[in-house]
Amino acid sequence: MTDVPDKTVLGISAYFHDSAAALVCGNRIVAAAQEERFTRIKADWRFPSNAIDYCLSEMPVGTKLDAIAFYEDSSKKIDRIIRNAATNAPRGTVLWPKTLSTLNVLNTTLPQELTRILPDPERIFFTPHHRSHAASAFYPSPFNEAAILIVDGVGEWATTSLWHGQGSDISIIRETRFPHSLGLLYSAFTQYCGFKVNSGEYKLMGLAPFGEPLFKKLIYKQLIEVDPEGDFRLNLEYFDFASGTNTISPLFYKLFSYPPRNPDEMITLHYMNVAASIQSVLNEVMISQANNALRLTKSKNLCMAGGVALNCVTNTKIARHAEGLNGIWIQPAAGDAGGALGAALDVACLLNGAAFNKSNTNPDGMSYANLGPAYSPDIVEESLKNHGLVWESYIDNEAALIEVVSQVLQAGQIIGYFDGRMEFGPRALGNRSILADPRPKDMLQRANKKIKFRETWRPLAPIILAEQEHELFETPLLDPYMLFVSQLKKAFHIRPDLKALRARGLSELPQYLNRATSEYPTVTHYDYSARTQALTKAANPRLHAILTHFYNSTGCPMLLNTSYNVRGEPIVCSPEDAIKTFLNTHLDVLVIGPFLIKRSEQDSNINNQIGKRKFHAD
Amino acid sequence: MQIENIELIELFMETVCDVTEEVKQHSTIRAATKTITLTQQLGGKLDVMEALADQYENGGEIKLALATRRLANALRNPDLLLPVEQESHTRILEYVYPVV
């Protein structure tokens, strides 16, 4: 790190979805967290008072808050909302109450909330939505120069934008505007396939490998027009998001000959094929966008953010196929939460001027996304006492804890693992995780049915020793953030594979279940892909030691690593959350800081609490 | 106390529908690429929508400026306070992309 000025900026995202706060001091990211983790309301959109309080509590000694950066230009967003309403009128009446309430929030509530923290309007900044994403993608990246590609649903007007980052400067190259949006296009298919918009996009991506892209030509012919430069336009006749309460219009259903899937209905081959088709289209359009970004900036590096950059299948296609690409870096908090961080970085750069030095920390400026709150052993112990739990303490003997945890995993037990600072972004990367041995054939069913309570056809992700990833996967990208997929080597495949299963005429999703296609069925999908997290010692020394012990004992260098929550619940934040989720599920063991809690050693009444806490399914 | 939905619809018809043609004729939309302060955003006005209305007026969008001022004025009516928490909670639960 070079000497940096110490201007301290609080970034805020709010009033859409995934509100968050971030604190930046000079070019250093001090803290960042999503509001949902504190309020326990998934994707909480409200003003992030709790996340702000947390970030301000991390203010370095001797510094003061110099500025606030909001992640959107609310004036431009109001402009888009009013123009959109006017353009579609008299259609859109049904959205009018919502429209007015949003206008009221942006016009009145937001300035009030911001000036309550910092009364001086000269020190409150509004960074445009895509500029916030672009700053979050470039400034923490390992590159001093890069093309920046931002793709999401919508912010103010932009839905896709290309930027060029050089040193402490980012500049716009071009943008595509609402209502033409790749994010909204993907969300439309998410709804059509029976998943919830804004949370079910991962499921659509996970469904795609089961199908064939039979509708790809139809999508290109009727729904999206793409020019050779990669720019695109949607055929708005088929969409309803601009003026209705649906993302898709009846014409959309007719185009695909079937109505939208009811969420309670079985997933049939038709919806698998639709999912495969839109995933294939997204891959192609995004590769084209990436090529365009590299060509226009004459860069060999690419940075990405925006909600679409959480599609790890597409990201991998770009990494493998974009022309002339040397390096790719994606902001792990690529969605709107990351906008808080980007806005803070952008304003820190603005305030510090030429003195702002872009972070050159290895491997990036994100501290492995460990930017949230941590809790002392005293606080953890107090929570354990309050719940009347029995625990083992390894407070002065980490080596013994590492060995015990490895042994528990080898015995096939499932662990809730809580340690250090909470991760920023949608992924649990080993500090708020559920861990297990990925080899037992029933582990996916056990984890999904008894702990996560989610669909059993969705694979979980692996955390793997970075040094060993090449043993199991083809030319891995060694990503620490689960933003790409790796392909399992053929030596670990099991017949029949997905193609053979499909050839047998399997037309409904349940028919695929319990048919392992690899030696690691818990963490590889039916197409042998896995959303791997490559773990280095620098990223998480204790977990790296546990995984190394596990590897030395079993020959398997990876563990199942899924977020520590149940379906519909935000990832746990505090020890209290971790204990409640432990009590609410069939987790066998809880490791929380230096303490280990075994379910088998607790009072016999402990199992009475399983399943008592309910969350809205995502 | 909330006003009835019918009054909201009337507000919609009286303000927004009236500017449809004017908005469609103006194809130039100012891109949002620069970071600005709250002072710049307000431009000396009391709130963002009043400042926006001035911009519309300066750009020749007279009807849109008028509609925006009427909306800003309507939003100052305490009877128009909408159940924001409930409204946005359903955003997540329903199958609607929250473009507004």
XYZ file of C-alpha atoms in Angstrom:
718
model
C 0.000 0.000 0.000
C 1.161 3.505 -0.716
C 0.539 6.540 1.460
C -3.063 7.538 1.028
C -5.096 10.488 2.202
C -7.473 9.643 4.967
C -10.730 11.063 3.642
C -13.407 8.829 5.070
C -16.573 8.184 3.091
C -19.712 6.293 4.050
C -21.393 4.616 1.081
C -25.086 3.768 1.177
C -27.424 1.803 -1.071
C -31.122 1.707 -0.271
C -34.747 1.811 -1.371
C -34.622 -0.787 -4.134
C -33.359 -4.116 -2.841
C -30.343 -5.334 -0.863
C -29.641 -2.095 0.979
C -26.159 -1.836 2.437
C -23.484 0.435 3.847
C -19.720 0.578 3.338
C -16.938 2.628 4.859
C -13.882 3.657 2.864
C -10.869 5.471 4.299
C -8.555 6.770 1.588
C -8.399 3.847 -0.814
C -8.880 1.266 1.940
C -12.179 -0.547 2.343
C -12.709 -0.584 6.091
C -16.131 -2.186 6.430
C -19.195 -3.216 4.456
C -22.393 -5.048 5.299
C -25.918 -5.611 4.058
C -28.855 -4.454 6.127
C -30.643 -7.804 5.790
C -28.068 -9.453 8.003
C -28.993 -7.218 10.938
C -32.763 -7.004 10.455
C -33.077 -10.681 9.447
C -35.318 -9.673 6.524
C -34.065 -11.156 3.276
C -33.023 -8.541 0.681
C -34.148 -5.777 3.043
C -34.609 -2.637 0.949
C -35.047 -0.081 3.721
C -32.597 2.627 4.753
C -29.673 0.616 6.194
C -29.500 2.174 9.660
C -28.027 -0.944 11.261
C -25.401 -1.440 8.577
C -24.491 2.250 8.831
C -24.103 2.017 12.614
C -21.865 -1.001 12.160
C -19.696 0.704 9.522
C -19.324 3.859 11.613
C -18.295 1.702 14.577
C -15.333 0.562 12.473
C -14.149 4.142 11.819
C -10.375 4.225 12.259
C -9.187 6.064 15.350
C -8.396 9.706 14.634
C -10.566 9.949 11.545
C -13.900 11.710 11.026
C -16.611 11.188 8.490
C -15.870 13.447 5.525
C -18.700 12.556 3.197
C -21.654 10.328 2.412
C -22.036 8.712 -0.994
C -25.442 7.441 -2.102
C -25.321 4.801 -4.823
C -27.771 6.416 -7.228
C -28.602 9.802 -8.654
C -32.107 9.962 -7.223
C -32.977 12.910 -9.456
C -32.262 10.853 -12.588
C -34.175 7.938 -11.133
C -37.205 10.151 -10.511
C -36.826 11.327 -14.106
C -36.918 7.727 -15.352
C -39.907 6.815 -13.215
C -41.992 9.830 -14.279
C -41.073 9.489 -17.965
C -41.799 5.776 -17.890
C -45.202 6.369 -16.306
C -45.983 9.080 -18.859
C -44.813 7.013 -21.811
C -47.016 4.075 -20.872
C -50.079 6.020 -19.680
C -52.934 5.247 -19.421
C -51.397 1.810 -18.889
C -49.604 1.535 -15.576
C -52.372 2.805 -13.322
C -51.961 -0.327 -11.226
C -48.366 0.677 -10.425
C -49.303 4.208 -9.527
C -49.505 3.845 -5.717
C -46.089 2.194 -5.734
C -44.760 4.864 -8.058
C -45.916 7.649 -5.771
C -44.467 6.012 -2.706
C -41.083 5.613 -4.434
C -41.175 9.244 -5.582
C -41.940 10.310 -2.032
C -39.046 8.296 -0.634
C -36.551 9.629 -3.182
C -37.810 13.214 -2.996
C -38.246 13.596 0.747
C -37.231 10.651 2.923
C -33.805 10.023 1.403
C -32.457 13.608 1.773
C -33.809 13.674 5.334
C -32.072 10.413 6.241
C -28.773 11.498 4.683
C -28.711 14.953 6.271
C -29.488 13.363 9.621
C -26.084 11.627 9.421
C -24.196 14.555 7.906
C -26.080 17.883 7.820
C -23.887 19.620 5.220
C -25.426 19.131 1.717
C -22.016 19.863 0.179
C -20.715 16.645 1.746
C -23.567 14.429 0.563
C -22.932 12.937 -2.856
C -25.037 11.025 -5.349
C -23.082 8.654 -7.558
C -24.999 7.302 -10.575
C -26.028 3.665 -10.208
C -23.795 2.224 -12.917
C -20.901 4.472 -11.967
C -21.180 3.030 -8.442
C -21.059 -0.495 -9.858
C -18.157 0.450 -12.124
C -16.180 1.910 -9.212
C -16.853 -1.219 -7.137
C -15.596 -3.351 -10.017
C -12.458 -1.403 -10.868
C -10.979 0.228 -7.776
C -10.615 -2.959 -5.687
C -9.488 -4.985 -8.724
C -5.859 -6.008 -9.254
C -5.671 -4.014 -12.502
C -4.356 -0.497 -13.056
C -6.189 -0.357 -16.357
C -9.250 -2.305 -17.468
C -12.466 -2.327 -19.451
C -15.461 -2.312 -17.113
C -18.731 -4.003 -18.025
C -21.806 -3.332 -15.889
C -25.016 -5.291 -16.506
C -28.096 -5.327 -14.275
C -31.876 -4.835 -14.254
C -32.089 -1.066 -14.006
C -30.913 1.801 -11.836
C -31.651 5.278 -13.136
C -31.690 4.750 -16.912
C -28.693 2.572 -17.697
C -29.119 -1.188 -17.808
C -25.817 -2.060 -19.494
C -22.783 0.194 -19.583
C -19.170 0.064 -20.683
C -16.517 2.042 -18.858
C -12.775 2.415 -18.975
C -10.767 2.415 -15.777
C -7.278 3.914 -15.679
C -5.497 4.592 -12.395
C -7.806 6.726 -10.321
C -10.210 7.496 -13.141
C -13.217 5.724 -14.615
C -14.946 7.110 -17.683
C -18.097 6.081 -19.545
C -17.788 4.651 -23.051
C -21.423 3.872 -23.816
C -24.649 2.671 -22.250
C -27.893 0.889 -23.071
C -30.987 2.273 -21.389
C -34.195 1.073 -19.808
C -36.449 -0.634 -20.817
C -33.887 -2.602 -22.848
C -32.272 -4.684 -20.146
C -30.503 -8.047 -20.021
C -31.221 -8.273 -16.304
C -34.925 -7.761 -16.866
C -34.877 -10.236 -19.763
C -33.371 -12.914 -17.506
C -35.817 -12.005 -14.746
C -38.704 -12.419 -17.195
C -37.631 -16.013 -17.811
C -37.140 -16.478 -14.093
C -40.779 -15.606 -13.570
C -41.919 -17.728 -16.521
C -40.198 -20.785 -15.066
C -41.940 -20.285 -11.716
C -39.203 -18.675 -9.651
C -39.280 -15.379 -7.868
C -37.794 -12.361 -9.563
C -34.758 -10.991 -7.740
C -34.016 -14.218 -5.934
C -34.844 -17.071 -8.299
C -32.316 -16.159 -10.997
C -29.816 -18.575 -9.442
C -32.393 -21.325 -9.756
C -32.964 -20.588 -13.424
C -29.220 -20.829 -13.985
C -29.151 -24.106 -12.049
C -32.068 -25.479 -14.058
C -30.442 -24.748 -17.419
C -28.103 -27.788 -17.574
C -31.097 -30.149 -17.452
C -32.450 -28.815 -20.732
C -31.485 -28.206 -24.328
C -31.466 -24.677 -25.798
C -34.309 -25.483 -28.196
C -35.841 -22.001 -27.980
C -32.683 -20.030 -28.601
C -33.565 -19.123 -32.175
C -37.068 -18.148 -31.098
C -35.697 -15.832 -28.421
C -33.390 -14.134 -30.930
C -36.163 -13.893 -33.485
C -38.911 -12.534 -31.242
C -37.585 -11.205 -27.946
C -34.169 -9.653 -28.348
C -32.444 -8.062 -31.287
C -28.653 -8.027 -31.026
C -26.457 -6.085 -33.427
C -22.922 -7.148 -34.391
C -21.481 -4.672 -31.876
C -23.302 -6.470 -29.078
C -25.878 -3.748 -28.508
C -29.400 -5.039 -28.062
C -33.086 -4.111 -27.911
C -35.978 -6.008 -26.368
C -39.282 -6.460 -28.157
C -41.403 -4.793 -25.487
C -44.659 -6.342 -26.675
C -43.672 -9.464 -24.787
C -42.818 -7.793 -21.493
C -44.928 -6.046 -18.924
C -42.416 -4.758 -16.391
C -42.669 -1.141 -17.501
C -46.353 -0.757 -16.803
C -47.768 -3.803 -15.061
C -47.397 -6.057 -12.087
C -45.981 -8.866 -14.191
C -42.591 -9.070 -15.797
C -44.025 -10.846 -18.839
C -47.123 -10.263 -20.956
C -49.615 -12.881 -22.241
C -47.866 -12.725 -25.623
C -44.819 -14.176 -23.915
C -46.801 -17.228 -22.732
C -48.192 -17.735 -26.218
C -44.743 -17.569 -27.731
C -43.627 -20.560 -25.699
C -46.962 -22.402 -26.042
C -47.282 -23.030 -22.315
C -48.374 -20.790 -19.435
C -45.870 -19.712 -16.781
C -45.093 -22.529 -14.389
C -46.902 -22.335 -11.096
C -44.242 -22.416 -8.349
C -45.923 -25.465 -6.813
C -45.963 -27.428 -10.042
C -43.392 -29.969 -11.067
C -40.611 -28.691 -13.302
C -41.045 -30.349 -16.669
C -38.718 -30.678 -19.628
C -40.328 -27.661 -21.283
C -39.147 -25.306 -18.537
C -35.728 -26.980 -18.468
C -35.400 -26.277 -22.186
C -36.562 -22.694 -21.731
C -33.971 -22.218 -18.962
C -31.245 -23.709 -21.150
C -32.246 -21.431 -24.005
C -32.150 -18.129 -22.126
C -28.917 -19.104 -20.372
C -27.363 -19.791 -23.762
C -28.607 -16.457 -25.136
C -27.293 -14.613 -22.092
C -23.910 -16.287 -22.475
C -23.644 -15.243 -26.106
C -24.813 -11.669 -25.621
C -22.524 -11.194 -22.633
C -19.508 -12.554 -24.487
C -20.341 -10.128 -27.250
C -20.577 -7.291 -24.708
C -17.236 -8.294 -23.211
C -15.579 -8.426 -26.631
C -16.996 -5.024 -27.358
C -15.737 -3.617 -24.062
C -12.224 -4.930 -24.690
C -12.203 -3.675 -28.263
C -13.465 -0.175 -27.483
C -11.054 0.326 -24.594
C -8.152 -1.519 -26.255
C -7.747 -3.289 -22.935
C -6.862 -6.877 -22.118
C -8.371 -6.744 -18.629
C -12.044 -6.866 -17.779
C -13.828 -5.886 -14.567
C -17.510 -6.619 -14.038
C -20.354 -5.854 -11.650
C -24.149 -5.530 -11.653
C -26.559 -8.304 -10.755
C -26.000 -10.195 -14.014
C -22.323 -10.555 -13.053
C -23.455 -12.996 -10.346
C -24.303 -15.492 -13.103
C -21.237 -17.683 -12.658
C -21.963 -19.767 -15.766
C -21.933 -16.671 -17.970
C -18.872 -15.302 -16.174
C -17.005 -18.497 -16.961
C -17.994 -18.362 -20.616
C -16.610 -14.829 -20.766
C -13.401 -15.839 -18.994
C -12.912 -18.732 -21.427
C -14.057 -17.156 -24.679
C -13.739 -13.356 -24.657
C -11.304 -12.336 -27.373
C -7.932 -11.040 -26.190
C -8.789 -11.283 -22.506
C -5.817 -11.590 -20.167
C -7.374 -11.000 -16.768
C -10.887 -10.822 -15.372
C -12.023 -9.594 -11.955
C -15.598 -9.463 -10.736
C -16.792 -7.586 -7.684
C -18.013 -10.314 -5.267
C -20.825 -8.023 -4.087
C -21.846 -7.476 -7.697
C -25.491 -6.686 -6.909
C -26.900 -3.475 -5.509
C -25.296 -3.967 -2.093
C -21.949 -3.506 -3.795
C -23.193 -0.163 -5.085
C -22.714 1.247 -1.574
C -19.062 0.282 -1.723
C -18.588 1.615 -5.250
C -20.201 4.952 -4.412
C -17.919 5.331 -1.390
C -14.835 4.544 -3.474
C -15.924 6.921 -6.212
C -16.398 9.813 -3.787
C -13.166 8.984 -1.934
C -11.435 9.272 -5.297
C -13.251 12.534 -6.054
C -12.323 14.104 -2.703
C -8.726 12.983 -2.765
C -8.152 13.941 -6.385
C -4.757 13.045 -7.791
C -3.686 11.854 -4.347
C -6.068 8.873 -4.566
C -3.997 5.788 -5.286
C -5.873 2.817 -6.565
C -5.489 -0.135 -4.221
C -2.816 -2.589 -5.277
C -3.308 -5.063 -2.459
C -2.806 -8.696 -3.414
C -4.958 -10.406 -4.681
C -7.331 -7.416 -4.621
C -8.626 -4.701 -2.308
C -11.557 -6.678 -0.930
C -9.854 -8.440 2.009
C -11.411 -11.662 0.699
C -14.798 -9.966 1.272
C -14.300 -10.255 5.026
C -15.645 -6.775 5.703
C -18.499 -7.362 8.145
C -18.732 -7.602 11.919
C -16.686 -9.994 14.042
C -17.492 -10.999 17.611
C -15.185 -11.608 20.551
C -15.117 -14.947 22.419
C -16.730 -13.187 25.392
C -19.775 -12.225 23.339
C -20.017 -15.726 21.875
C -19.750 -17.339 25.293
C -22.489 -15.089 26.660
C -24.840 -16.178 23.848
C -24.037 -19.842 24.441
C -24.808 -19.416 28.138
C -28.068 -17.621 27.401
C -29.245 -20.599 25.363
C -28.182 -23.128 28.001
C -25.855 -24.913 25.623
C -22.964 -27.202 26.537
C -19.734 -26.490 24.682
C -16.084 -27.374 24.409
C -13.615 -24.489 24.525
C -10.462 -24.455 22.398
C -9.631 -20.893 23.258
C -5.939 -21.659 23.832
C -5.626 -24.654 21.554
C -6.506 -23.938 17.928
C -4.532 -26.956 16.703
C -6.817 -29.263 18.687
C -9.911 -27.507 17.328
C -8.644 -27.953 13.769
C -8.164 -31.663 14.345
C -11.545 -32.167 16.017
C -13.400 -30.280 13.268
C -11.663 -32.340 10.603
C -12.594 -35.558 12.404
C -16.201 -34.499 12.800
C -16.356 -33.784 9.062
C -14.766 -37.142 8.258
C -17.478 -38.783 10.356
C -20.061 -37.357 7.940
C -21.432 -34.761 10.297
C -22.668 -31.386 9.095
C -21.202 -28.316 10.748
C -22.376 -24.762 11.185
C -19.124 -22.802 10.981
C -18.906 -19.231 12.314
C -15.598 -17.416 12.596
C -14.109 -13.967 12.047
C -15.681 -11.168 10.034
C -18.911 -11.701 8.125
C -18.544 -11.742 4.354
C -19.828 -8.881 2.186
C -21.844 -10.073 -0.805
C -24.261 -12.919 -1.375
C -21.801 -15.754 -0.763
C -20.628 -17.330 2.471
C -16.930 -17.900 1.936
C -15.992 -19.762 5.083
C -16.814 -17.401 7.926
C -20.598 -17.921 7.971
C -20.788 -21.343 6.317
C -22.262 -24.794 6.596
C -19.521 -27.354 5.950
C -19.639 -31.082 5.257
C -17.833 -33.935 3.516
C -18.927 -33.744 -0.152
C -18.420 -37.445 -0.884
C -21.346 -39.295 0.762
C -24.066 -39.886 -1.816
C -26.826 -38.830 0.565
C -25.144 -35.625 1.735
C -26.931 -33.329 -0.733
C -30.317 -34.727 0.272
C -29.441 -34.476 3.957
C -28.162 -30.938 3.701
C -31.045 -29.734 1.568
C -33.896 -31.518 3.304
C -32.820 -31.330 6.926
C -30.850 -28.111 7.084
C -31.215 -25.775 4.132
C -34.835 -26.766 3.365
C -34.319 -25.941 -0.291
C -34.937 -27.712 -3.591
C -33.089 -31.008 -3.747
C -32.128 -30.664 -7.434
C -29.854 -27.712 -6.732
C -26.264 -28.672 -5.987
C -24.320 -26.995 -3.228
C -20.918 -25.456 -3.775
C -17.458 -26.687 -2.786
C -14.616 -24.944 -1.036
C -11.339 -26.443 -2.225
C -7.675 -26.037 -1.391
C -6.375 -23.703 -4.103
C -3.197 -25.750 -4.342
C -5.194 -28.897 -5.138
C -8.010 -27.613 -7.349
C -6.249 -28.758 -10.515
C -6.336 -32.364 -9.222
C -10.111 -32.469 -9.548
C -11.017 -29.733 -12.018
C -10.011 -28.806 -15.570
C -7.831 -25.634 -15.753
C -9.449 -23.970 -12.751
C -9.694 -20.197 -12.528
C -8.782 -20.321 -8.807
C -11.440 -17.836 -7.834
C -11.811 -17.032 -4.112
C -15.374 -15.700 -4.463
C -17.467 -18.453 -6.125
C -18.055 -16.285 -9.185
C -17.048 -18.884 -11.778
C -17.681 -22.573 -12.357
C -15.097 -25.295 -12.847
C -15.557 -28.554 -14.748
C -14.868 -31.797 -12.899
C -12.284 -33.988 -14.600
C -13.611 -36.997 -16.489
C -11.882 -39.396 -14.119
C -14.462 -38.497 -11.494
C -17.558 -38.803 -13.680
C -20.039 -41.624 -13.120
C -22.188 -43.108 -15.879
C -24.867 -42.596 -16.926
C -24.185 -38.928 -17.494
C -26.765 -36.213 -18.004
C -26.830 -36.730 -21.763
C -27.538 -40.421 -21.321
C -30.221 -39.705 -18.740
C -31.852 -37.234 -21.093
C -31.699 -39.743 -23.933
C -33.690 -42.121 -21.752
C -36.531 -39.627 -21.947
C -36.425 -38.217 -18.450
C -38.872 -35.342 -18.711
C -39.467 -34.247 -15.132
C -36.958 -33.035 -12.635
C -37.645 -35.550 -9.847
C -36.599 -38.336 -12.205
C -33.064 -37.014 -12.117
C -32.756 -36.948 -8.384
C -30.600 -39.482 -6.582
C -28.800 -40.312 -9.833
C -25.267 -39.302 -9.027
C -23.255 -38.312 -12.080
C -19.964 -37.819 -10.265
C -17.946 -39.017 -7.313
C -18.742 -35.700 -5.630
C -22.509 -35.497 -6.174
C -23.082 -33.026 -3.350
C -21.049 -30.276 -4.947
C -21.105 -30.963 -8.670
C -24.080 -30.318 -10.894
C -25.470 -32.834 -13.369
C -23.254 -31.301 -16.056
C -20.140 -31.800 -13.837
C -19.799 -28.104 -13.145
C -19.105 -26.784 -9.682
C -19.120 -23.256 -8.334
C -15.755 -23.645 -6.671
C -14.181 -21.413 -4.072
C -10.409 -21.747 -4.182
C -9.160 -21.360 -0.623
C -5.689 -20.062 0.139
C -4.000 -19.883 3.508
C -3.924 -16.094 3.259
C -7.681 -15.941 2.803
C -8.626 -17.950 5.873
C -5.736 -19.593 7.779
C -7.848 -21.634 10.203
C -10.246 -23.024 7.622
C -7.312 -23.714 5.321
C -5.713 -25.748 8.121
C -8.950 -27.688 8.695
C -9.279 -28.450 4.985
C -5.613 -29.445 4.787
C -6.086 -31.833 7.703
C -9.185 -33.252 6.030
C -7.265 -33.668 2.773
C -4.331 -35.381 4.460
C -6.723 -37.773 6.194
C -9.074 -38.549 3.308
C -7.369 -37.561 0.045
C -10.303 -35.227 -0.676
C -9.223 -31.565 -0.855
C -12.687 -30.036 -0.735
C -15.711 -29.609 1.455
C -19.287 -28.707 0.833
C -19.580 -24.997 1.638
C -23.005 -23.459 1.645
C -24.213 -20.322 3.335
C -25.135 -20.585 6.997
C -28.891 -19.990 6.803
C -32.060 -21.810 5.922
C -34.142 -21.133 2.844
C -35.506 -17.602 2.886
C -33.366 -16.520 5.853
C -30.471 -14.067 5.442
C -27.034 -15.533 6.175
C -26.340 -15.457 9.917
C -24.581 -12.362 11.186
C -24.177 -12.613 14.960
C -23.489 -15.509 17.353
C -27.122 -15.236 18.395
C -28.242 -15.807 14.781
C -25.849 -18.730 14.429
C -27.144 -20.399 17.575
C -30.783 -19.881 16.628
C -30.213 -21.425 13.206
C -28.286 -24.305 14.798
C -31.238 -24.939 17.110
C -33.730 -24.595 14.253
C -32.093 -27.219 12.026
C -30.554 -30.689 12.126
C -26.983 -29.356 12.096
C -24.830 -31.854 13.998
C -22.171 -29.486 15.249
C -21.710 -25.754 15.650
C -18.226 -24.271 15.566
C -18.396 -20.680 16.694
C -15.144 -18.858 17.224
C -13.013 -21.054 19.505
C -16.003 -23.054 20.777
C -17.488 -26.332 19.597
C -21.050 -27.393 20.349
C -22.215 -30.937 19.635
C -25.919 -31.556 19.262
C -25.489 -35.001 20.796
C -24.233 -33.489 24.043
C -27.082 -31.071 24.557
C -30.172 -31.411 26.682
C -32.676 -33.844 25.184
C -35.139 -31.000 24.621
C -32.887 -29.348 22.059
C -34.520 -31.101 19.128
C -37.888 -29.609 20.061
C -36.749 -26.343 18.541
C -36.064 -27.748 15.065
C -38.200 -26.136 12.394
C -39.870 -23.700 14.782
C -38.616 -20.592 12.989
C -40.183 -20.042 9.586
C -39.026 -17.830 6.743
C -40.674 -16.873 3.484
C -39.331 -19.238 0.844
C -37.106 -17.481 -1.678
C -55.105 8.147 7.010
C -54.716 7.208 3.365
C -56.607 8.680 0.482
C -58.700 6.297 -1.562
C -57.240 4.554 -4.575
C -59.695 6.354 -6.818
C -58.082 9.633 -5.870
C -54.685 8.233 -6.753
C -56.002 7.190 -10.122
C -57.446 10.647 -10.669
C -54.068 12.135 -9.841
C -52.483 9.786 -12.343
C -54.957 10.685 -15.081
C -54.739 14.413 -14.450
C -50.969 14.624 -14.365
C -49.192 11.794 -16.113
C -51.593 11.017 -18.959
C -51.491 14.643 -19.966
C -47.775 14.555 -20.785
C -47.568 11.293 -22.723
C -47.221 12.895 -26.131
C -44.673 15.457 -24.977
C -42.475 12.799 -23.336
C -42.600 10.582 -26.410
C -41.471 13.484 -28.597
C -38.415 14.188 -26.428
C -36.001 11.391 -27.215
C -32.945 12.938 -25.547
C -32.394 11.687 -22.050
C -29.529 13.033 -20.032
C -27.196 10.220 -19.037
C -26.368 9.797 -15.360
C -22.600 9.450 -15.318
C -21.286 12.219 -13.019
C -21.303 12.294 -9.244
C -23.027 15.361 -7.796
C -23.646 16.824 -4.354
C -27.027 17.278 -2.722
C -26.578 21.027 -3.186
C -26.113 20.532 -6.940
C -29.043 18.167 -7.090
C -31.373 20.634 -5.397
C -30.202 23.578 -7.506
C -31.464 26.056 -4.938
C -34.912 24.463 -4.718
C -36.574 22.937 -1.688
C -36.733 19.428 -3.047
C -35.454 17.246 -5.862
C -38.675 17.172 -7.860
C -38.955 20.962 -7.874
C -35.383 21.133 -9.164
C -36.178 18.500 -11.776
C -39.234 20.463 -12.890
C -36.983 23.476 -13.500
C -34.715 21.340 -15.661
C -37.687 20.113 -17.680
C -38.873 23.658 -18.164
C -35.446 24.842 -19.298
C -35.365 21.950 -21.764
C -38.711 22.916 -23.266
C -40.765 20.172 -21.651
C -43.331 22.523 -20.227
C -46.111 20.010 -19.583
C -43.743 17.592 -17.912
C -42.468 20.392 -15.675
C -46.023 21.244 -14.704
C -46.898 17.610 -14.018
C -43.805 17.130 -11.885
C -44.623 20.204 -9.814
C -48.170 18.950 -9.321
C -46.860 15.578 -8.194
C -44.375 17.216 -5.822
C -47.197 19.300 -4.429
C -49.453 16.271 -4.065
C -46.748 14.373 -2.213
C -46.691 17.141 0.398
C -50.288 16.213 1.229
C -50.099 14.111 4.399
C -53.168 12.168 3.267
C -51.054 10.746 0.483
C -48.733 8.963 2.878
C -48.536 5.467 1.518
C -47.774 2.305 3.489
C -44.202 2.103 2.260
C -43.098 -0.783 4.456
C -45.961 -2.986 3.433
C -45.708 -1.957 -0.171
C -42.086 -2.783 -0.561
C -42.227 -5.955 1.491
C -44.500 -7.340 -1.189
C -41.910 -6.458 -3.795
C -39.837 -9.316 -2.568
C -42.693 -11.726 -2.108
C -44.404 -11.206 -5.416
C -43.271 -11.775 -8.926
C -42.813 -8.162 -9.842
C -39.577 -6.553 -10.801
C -39.509 -3.320 -8.819
C -38.820 -0.932 -11.676
C -40.630 1.705 -9.644
